[in-house]
Coordinates of C-alpha atoms in Angstrom, one line a residue:
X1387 CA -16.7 13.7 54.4
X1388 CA -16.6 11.3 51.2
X1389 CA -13.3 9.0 50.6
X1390 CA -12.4 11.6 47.7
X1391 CA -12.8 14.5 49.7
X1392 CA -10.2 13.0 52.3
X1393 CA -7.9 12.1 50.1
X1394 CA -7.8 15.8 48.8
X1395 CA -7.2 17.3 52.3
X1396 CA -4.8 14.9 53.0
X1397 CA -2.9 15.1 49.3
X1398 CA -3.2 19.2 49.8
X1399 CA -1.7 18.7 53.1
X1400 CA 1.5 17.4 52.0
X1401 CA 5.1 19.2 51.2
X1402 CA 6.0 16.3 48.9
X1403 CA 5.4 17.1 44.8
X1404 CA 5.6 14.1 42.2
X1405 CA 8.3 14.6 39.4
X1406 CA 7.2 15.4 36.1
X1407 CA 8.2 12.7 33.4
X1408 CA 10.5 14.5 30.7
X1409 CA 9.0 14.0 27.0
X1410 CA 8.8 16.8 24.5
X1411 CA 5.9 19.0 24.7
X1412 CA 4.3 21.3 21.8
X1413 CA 5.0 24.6 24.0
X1414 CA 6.0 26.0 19.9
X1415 CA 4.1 23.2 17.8
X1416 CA 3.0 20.0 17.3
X1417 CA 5.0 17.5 16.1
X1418 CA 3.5 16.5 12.2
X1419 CA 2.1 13.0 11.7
X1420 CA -0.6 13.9 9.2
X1421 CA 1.2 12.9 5.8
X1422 CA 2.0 9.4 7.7
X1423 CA -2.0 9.1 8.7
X1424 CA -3.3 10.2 5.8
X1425 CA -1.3 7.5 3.9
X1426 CA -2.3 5.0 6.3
X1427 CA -6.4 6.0 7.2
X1428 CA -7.8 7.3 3.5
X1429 CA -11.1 5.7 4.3
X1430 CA -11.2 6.6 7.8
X1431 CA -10.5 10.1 7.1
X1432 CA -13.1 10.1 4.4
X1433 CA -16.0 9.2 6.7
X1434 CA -14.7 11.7 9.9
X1435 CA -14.8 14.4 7.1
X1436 CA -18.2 13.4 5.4
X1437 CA -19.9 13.8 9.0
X1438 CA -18.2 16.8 10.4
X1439 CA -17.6 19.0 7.0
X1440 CA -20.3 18.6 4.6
X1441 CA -22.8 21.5 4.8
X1442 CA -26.5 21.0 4.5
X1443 CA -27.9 23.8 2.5
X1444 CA -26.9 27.5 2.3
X1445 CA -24.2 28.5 4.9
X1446 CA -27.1 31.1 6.1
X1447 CA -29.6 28.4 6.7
X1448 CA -27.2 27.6 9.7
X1449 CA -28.5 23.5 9.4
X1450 CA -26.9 20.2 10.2
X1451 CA -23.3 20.1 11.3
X1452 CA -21.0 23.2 11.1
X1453 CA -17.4 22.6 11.4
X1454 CA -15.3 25.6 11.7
X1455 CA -12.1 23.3 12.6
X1456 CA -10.4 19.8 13.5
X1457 CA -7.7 19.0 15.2
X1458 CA -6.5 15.5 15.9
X1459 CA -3.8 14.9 18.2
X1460 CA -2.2 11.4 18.3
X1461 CA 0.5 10.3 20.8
X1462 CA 1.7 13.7 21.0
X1463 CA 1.9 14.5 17.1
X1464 CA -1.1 16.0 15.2
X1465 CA -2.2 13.5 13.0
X1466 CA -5.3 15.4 11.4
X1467 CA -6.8 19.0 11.1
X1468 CA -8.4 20.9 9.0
X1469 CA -10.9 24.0 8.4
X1470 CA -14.4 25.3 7.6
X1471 CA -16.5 28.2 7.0
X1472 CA -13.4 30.6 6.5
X1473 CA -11.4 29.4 9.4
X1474 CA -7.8 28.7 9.1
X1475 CA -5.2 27.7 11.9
X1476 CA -4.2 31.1 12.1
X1477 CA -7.7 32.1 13.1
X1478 CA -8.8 31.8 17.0
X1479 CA -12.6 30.9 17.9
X1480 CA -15.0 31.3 20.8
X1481 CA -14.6 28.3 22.6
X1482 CA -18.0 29.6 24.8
X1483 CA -18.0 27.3 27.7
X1484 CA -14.5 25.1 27.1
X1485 CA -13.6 28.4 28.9
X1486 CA -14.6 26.8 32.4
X1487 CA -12.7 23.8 32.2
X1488 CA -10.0 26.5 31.9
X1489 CA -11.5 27.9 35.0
X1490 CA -11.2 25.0 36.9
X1491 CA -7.7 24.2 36.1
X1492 CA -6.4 28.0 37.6
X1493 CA -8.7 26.9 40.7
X1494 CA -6.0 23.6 41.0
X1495 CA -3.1 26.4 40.7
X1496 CA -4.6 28.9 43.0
X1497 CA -4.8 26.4 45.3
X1498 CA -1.1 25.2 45.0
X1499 CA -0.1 29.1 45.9
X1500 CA -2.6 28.8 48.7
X1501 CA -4.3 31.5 47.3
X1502 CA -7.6 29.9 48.2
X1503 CA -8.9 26.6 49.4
X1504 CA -11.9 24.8 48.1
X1505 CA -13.2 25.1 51.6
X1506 CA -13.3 29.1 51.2
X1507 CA -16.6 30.9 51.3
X1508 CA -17.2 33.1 48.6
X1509 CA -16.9 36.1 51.1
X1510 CA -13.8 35.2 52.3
X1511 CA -12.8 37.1 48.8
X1512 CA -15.4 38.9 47.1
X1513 CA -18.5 40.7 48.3
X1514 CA -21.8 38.7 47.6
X1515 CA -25.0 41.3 47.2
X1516 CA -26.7 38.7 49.3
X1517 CA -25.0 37.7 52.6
X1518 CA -26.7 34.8 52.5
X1519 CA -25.1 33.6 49.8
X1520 CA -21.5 33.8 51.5
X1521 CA -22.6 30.2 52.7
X1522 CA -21.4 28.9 49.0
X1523 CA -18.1 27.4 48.7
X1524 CA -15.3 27.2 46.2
X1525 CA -16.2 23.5 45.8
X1526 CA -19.6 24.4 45.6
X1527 CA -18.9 26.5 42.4
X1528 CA -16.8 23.5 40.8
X1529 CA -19.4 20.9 40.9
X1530 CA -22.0 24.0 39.8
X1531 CA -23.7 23.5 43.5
X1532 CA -24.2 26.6 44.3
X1533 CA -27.9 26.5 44.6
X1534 CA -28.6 29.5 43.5
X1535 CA -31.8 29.9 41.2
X1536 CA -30.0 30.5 37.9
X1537 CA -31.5 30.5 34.6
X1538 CA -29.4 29.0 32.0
X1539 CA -31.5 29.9 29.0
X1540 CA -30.1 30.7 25.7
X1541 CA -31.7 32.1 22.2
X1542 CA -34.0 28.4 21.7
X1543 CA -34.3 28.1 25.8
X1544 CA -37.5 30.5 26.7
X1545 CA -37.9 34.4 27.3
X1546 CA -34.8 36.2 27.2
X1547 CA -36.2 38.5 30.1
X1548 CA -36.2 35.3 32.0
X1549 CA -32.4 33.8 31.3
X1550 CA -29.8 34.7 34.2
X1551 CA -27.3 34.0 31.3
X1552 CA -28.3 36.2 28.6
X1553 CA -28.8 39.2 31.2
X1554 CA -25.2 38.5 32.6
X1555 CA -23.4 38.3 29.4
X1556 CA -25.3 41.2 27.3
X1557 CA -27.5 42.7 29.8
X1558 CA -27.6 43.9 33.1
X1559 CA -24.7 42.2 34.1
X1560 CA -21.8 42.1 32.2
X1561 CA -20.5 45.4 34.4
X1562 CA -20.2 43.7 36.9
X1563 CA -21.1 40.2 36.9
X1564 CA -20.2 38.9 40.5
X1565 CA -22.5 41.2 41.8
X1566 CA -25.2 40.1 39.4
X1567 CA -24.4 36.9 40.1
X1568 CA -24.5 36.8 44.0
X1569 CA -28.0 39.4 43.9
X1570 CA -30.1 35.5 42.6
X1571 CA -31.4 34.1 45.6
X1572 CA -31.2 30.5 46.1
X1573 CA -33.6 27.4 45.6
X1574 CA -31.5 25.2 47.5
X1575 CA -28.5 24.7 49.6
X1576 CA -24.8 25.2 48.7
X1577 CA -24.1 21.3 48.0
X1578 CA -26.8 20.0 48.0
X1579 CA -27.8 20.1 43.9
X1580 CA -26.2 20.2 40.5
X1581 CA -27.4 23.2 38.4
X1582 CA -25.3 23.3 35.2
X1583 CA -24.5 27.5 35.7
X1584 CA -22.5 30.0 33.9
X1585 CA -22.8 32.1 36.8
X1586 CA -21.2 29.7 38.9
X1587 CA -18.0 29.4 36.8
X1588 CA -17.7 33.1 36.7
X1589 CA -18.4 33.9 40.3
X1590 CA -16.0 31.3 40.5
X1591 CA -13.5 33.5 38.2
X1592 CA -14.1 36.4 40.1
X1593 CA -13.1 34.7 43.5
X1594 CA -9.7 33.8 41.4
X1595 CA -9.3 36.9 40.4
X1596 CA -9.8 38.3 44.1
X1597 CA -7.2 35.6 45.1
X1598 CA -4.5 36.5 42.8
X1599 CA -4.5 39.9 41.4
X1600 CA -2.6 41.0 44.3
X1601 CA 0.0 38.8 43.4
X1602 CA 0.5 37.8 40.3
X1603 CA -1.1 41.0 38.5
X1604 CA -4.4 41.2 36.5
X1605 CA -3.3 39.1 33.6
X1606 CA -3.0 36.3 35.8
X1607 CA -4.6 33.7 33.8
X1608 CA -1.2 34.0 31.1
X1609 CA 1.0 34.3 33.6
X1610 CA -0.1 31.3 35.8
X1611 CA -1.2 28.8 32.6
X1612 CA -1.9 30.4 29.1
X1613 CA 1.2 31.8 28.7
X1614 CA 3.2 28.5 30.1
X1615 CA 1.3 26.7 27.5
X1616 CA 2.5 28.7 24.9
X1617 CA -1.0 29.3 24.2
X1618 CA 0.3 33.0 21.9
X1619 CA -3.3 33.2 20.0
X1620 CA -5.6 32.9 23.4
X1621 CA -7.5 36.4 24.4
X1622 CA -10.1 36.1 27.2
X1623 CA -13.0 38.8 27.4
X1624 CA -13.4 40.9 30.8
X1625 CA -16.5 42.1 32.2
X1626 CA -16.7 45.8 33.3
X1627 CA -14.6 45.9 36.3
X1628 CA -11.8 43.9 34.6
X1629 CA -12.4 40.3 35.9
X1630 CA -12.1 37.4 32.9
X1631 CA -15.5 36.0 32.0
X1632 CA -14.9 32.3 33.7
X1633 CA -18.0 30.7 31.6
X1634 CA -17.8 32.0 28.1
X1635 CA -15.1 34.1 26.7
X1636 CA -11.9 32.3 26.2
X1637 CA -11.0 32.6 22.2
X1638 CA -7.8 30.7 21.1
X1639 CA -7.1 28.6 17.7
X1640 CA -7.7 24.7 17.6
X1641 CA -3.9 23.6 17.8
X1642 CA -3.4 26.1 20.9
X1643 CA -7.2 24.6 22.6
X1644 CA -5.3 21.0 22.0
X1645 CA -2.1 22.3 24.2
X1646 CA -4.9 22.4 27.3
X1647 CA -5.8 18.9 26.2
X1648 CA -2.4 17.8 26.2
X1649 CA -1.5 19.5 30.1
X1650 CA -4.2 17.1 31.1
X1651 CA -3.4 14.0 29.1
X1652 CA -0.1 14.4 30.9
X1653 CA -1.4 14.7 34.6
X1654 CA -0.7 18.2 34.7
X1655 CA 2.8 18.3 33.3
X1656 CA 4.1 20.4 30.8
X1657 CA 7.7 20.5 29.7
X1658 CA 8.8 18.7 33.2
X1659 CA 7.1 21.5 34.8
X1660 CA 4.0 20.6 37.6
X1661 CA 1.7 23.1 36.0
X1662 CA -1.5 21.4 38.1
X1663 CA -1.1 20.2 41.5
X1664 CA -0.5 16.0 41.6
X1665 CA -3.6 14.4 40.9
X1666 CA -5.2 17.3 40.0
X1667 CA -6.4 16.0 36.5
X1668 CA -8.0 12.6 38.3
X1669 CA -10.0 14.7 41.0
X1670 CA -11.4 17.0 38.3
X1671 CA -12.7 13.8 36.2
X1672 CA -14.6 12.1 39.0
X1673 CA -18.2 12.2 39.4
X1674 CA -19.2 14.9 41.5
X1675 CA -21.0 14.3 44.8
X1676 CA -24.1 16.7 44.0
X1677 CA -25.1 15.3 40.5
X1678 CA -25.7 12.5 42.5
X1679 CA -28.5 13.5 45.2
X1680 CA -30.9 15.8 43.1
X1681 CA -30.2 17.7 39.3
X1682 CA -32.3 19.7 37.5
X1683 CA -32.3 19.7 33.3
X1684 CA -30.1 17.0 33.5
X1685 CA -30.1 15.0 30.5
X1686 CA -28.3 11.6 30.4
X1687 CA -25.1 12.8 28.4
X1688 CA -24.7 15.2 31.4
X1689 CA -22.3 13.7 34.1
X1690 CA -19.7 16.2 35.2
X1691 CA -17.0 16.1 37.5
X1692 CA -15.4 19.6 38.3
X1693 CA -16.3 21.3 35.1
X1694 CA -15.6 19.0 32.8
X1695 CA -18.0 16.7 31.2
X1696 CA -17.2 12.8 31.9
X1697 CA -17.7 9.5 29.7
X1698 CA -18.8 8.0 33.2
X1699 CA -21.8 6.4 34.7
X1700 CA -23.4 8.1 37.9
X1701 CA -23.3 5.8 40.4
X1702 CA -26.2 5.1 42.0
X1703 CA -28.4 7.0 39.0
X1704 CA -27.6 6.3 35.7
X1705 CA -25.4 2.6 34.3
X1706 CA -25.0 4.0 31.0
X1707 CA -21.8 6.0 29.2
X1708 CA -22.3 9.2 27.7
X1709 CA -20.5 8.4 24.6
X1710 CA -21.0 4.4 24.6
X1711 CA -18.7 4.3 21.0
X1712 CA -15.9 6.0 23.5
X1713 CA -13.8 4.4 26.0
X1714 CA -15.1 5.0 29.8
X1715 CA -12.5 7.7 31.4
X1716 CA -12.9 9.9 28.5
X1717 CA -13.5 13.7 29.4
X1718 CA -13.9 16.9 27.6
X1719 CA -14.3 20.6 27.5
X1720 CA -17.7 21.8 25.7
X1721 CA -19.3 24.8 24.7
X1722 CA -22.5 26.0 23.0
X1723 CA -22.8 25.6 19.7
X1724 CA -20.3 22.5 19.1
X1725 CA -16.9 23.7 20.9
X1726 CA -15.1 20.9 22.7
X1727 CA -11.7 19.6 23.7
X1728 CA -11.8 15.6 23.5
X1729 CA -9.0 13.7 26.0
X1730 CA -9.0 9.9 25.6
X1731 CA -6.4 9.0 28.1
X1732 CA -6.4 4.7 27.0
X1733 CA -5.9 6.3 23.3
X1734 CA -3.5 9.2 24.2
X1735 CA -5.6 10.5 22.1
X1736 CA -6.6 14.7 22.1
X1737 CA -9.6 15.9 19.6
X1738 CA -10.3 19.7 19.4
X1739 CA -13.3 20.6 17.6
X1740 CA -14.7 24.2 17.0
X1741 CA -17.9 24.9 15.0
X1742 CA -21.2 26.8 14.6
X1743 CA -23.8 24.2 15.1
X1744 CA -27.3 25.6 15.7
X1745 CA -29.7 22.6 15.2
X1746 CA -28.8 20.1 17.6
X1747 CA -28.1 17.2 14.8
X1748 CA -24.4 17.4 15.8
X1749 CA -23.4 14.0 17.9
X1750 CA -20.3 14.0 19.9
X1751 CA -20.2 10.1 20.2
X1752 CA -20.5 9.6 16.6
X1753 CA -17.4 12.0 15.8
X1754 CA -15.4 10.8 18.3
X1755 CA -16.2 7.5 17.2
X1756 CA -15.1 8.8 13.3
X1757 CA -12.1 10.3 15.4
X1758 CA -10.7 7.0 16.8
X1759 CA -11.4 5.1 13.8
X1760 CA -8.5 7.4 11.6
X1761 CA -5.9 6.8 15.1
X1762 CA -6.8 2.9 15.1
X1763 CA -3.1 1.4 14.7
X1764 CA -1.2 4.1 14.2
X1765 CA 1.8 4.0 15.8

């Protein structure tokens, strides 16, 4: 068992919660800084919005970068945002796979109901169409370990006919996607590999579903974190037997995605309240044990810890940062086609970003970059 590992037993094991600090919290709305920044970072501003919000071409074309909204969140106070494409901050947007990061979070809170354990098989809550596959663990679904032999394909990946993804969310599956999910066989053994998998952060929202519904009711995902958020505009999709698509369908606005970001800037606290277990937020931004031993698709701005994406080096595999313009201990929530929630703890700094990017030009380390540079000495 690693050092980390221990020290979650052990933590999990003990009675004994850490007090919340009291500082205000956006649970209505953010606190308005933007007149003060825009005063103060003209030029910096200028060059954050000539990289993220100048079209190339016709809208149609879908070519370059595609901002649909900002959202800059400075020492608690948004200190920039603004809108694309027909969006407003009214107006909530597929966040595609921020949703898991999500998913992990109500993992941490099942966990402080003892609902479940990351220990748990799979079977220990829902039915898996192979028994084999009962060997995979909660933890094995966090660090996407599964091993299962899932295709994570999308429209420029390969045959459609041949992506596990595409068939769970629009074909075969989506009635009932554990099922579909559990009926892959596997190419290797539960913790043994990191696979980046949809289908293991919604099997994973199944088994939290499994865990909670009998207590806390079908909507538990408001009643356990959205709704303490005050997160009014989120809606989450269902497959067809009623369990919340972990991977992909989470829709809320920018400023409400940026409430998520602030719960973990703020070690799982939210209006004094422990919303995540204590030390919750470190555990889930630490490498994960499998991307270390053997990946596949990996590429080197991939380094996850438990379904978030890190600004870390793997130890042992690869020296360099992600995002080398960002501070290391940076994490984020992404999704497919230019979604993501930015926390840069050193900075107290949140950055929500939604868009429709299609053609890969988009760079996450140059915007963030643009990003700190409007924040630099602000107080």
């Amino acid at each position: 068992m690693s050092p980390l590992f221990l020290a979650t037993a052990l933590a999990f094991a003990l009675p004994a919660r850490a007090e919340c600090p009291s500082r205000p919290t956006p649970t209505e709305d953010w606190p308005d800084g933007r007149a003060e920044a825009a005063a103060a970072k003209p030029a910096q501003i200028q060059a954050l919005e000539d990289y993220a919000f100048k079209l190339e071409g016709e809208d149609k074309e879908r070519k370059g970068v595609r901002t649909d909204g900002v959202v800059i969140i400075h020492k608690g106070r948004v200190v920039y945002e603004r809108y694309g494409r027909g969006f407003d901050a009214s107006k909530r947007h597929l966040s595609w796979s921020v949703s898991k990061s999500f998913t992990s979070a109500l993992v941490g809170i099942a966990m402080e109901r003892n609902a479940l354990s990351l220990d748990d098989s799979i079977c220990k809550h829902v039915k898996a169409k192979r028994q084999d596959n009962c060997a995979i663990t909660v933890r094995n679904l966090m660090e996407f370990a599964s091993g299962l032999d899932w295709r994570e394909d999308y429209e420029d990946g390969g045959s459609y006919q041949t992506s596990s993804v595409l068939a769970m969310l629009y074909g075969q599956g989506r009635q009932d996607m554990v099922s579909f999910i559990t009926a892959h066989e596997r190419s290797d053994e539960p913790g043994t590999s990191w696979r980046y998998s949809s289908g293991d952060a919604t099997l994973l929202s199944g088994v939290l579903d499994a865990a909670l519904r009998p207590s806390v009711g079908k909507d538990w995902p408001w009643v356990l974190l959205l709704d303490k958020l005050g997160m009014k505009s989120a809606t989450w999709e269902r497959d067809g037997k009623g369990v919340v698509v972990g991977s992909s369908y989470l829709l809320a606005t920018p400023r409400d995605l940026a409430k998520f970001g602030f719960l973990y800037l703020n070690d799982g606290c939210w209006a004094g309240e422990r919303v995540l277990p204590e030390n919750w937020v470190t555990w889930s931004t630490q490498v994960s044990e499998p991307i270390k031993r053997k990946s596949y698709e990996r590429g080197t701005d991939d380094v996850q810890g438990w379904q978030w994406w890190l600004n870390r080096p793997i130890p042992g595999v690869q020296a360099e940062l992600p995002w080398p313009s960002v501070p290391e201990g940076a994490f984020a929530a992404r999704g497919h086609w230019g979604q993501s929630i930015s926390i840069i703890p050193s900075k107290e700094l949140i950055v929500v970003r939604t868009a429709d990017d299609r053609d890969g030009s988009f760079s996450l380390d140059t915007f963030l970059k643009l990003a700190l540079a409007v924040v630099e000495e602000l107080p």
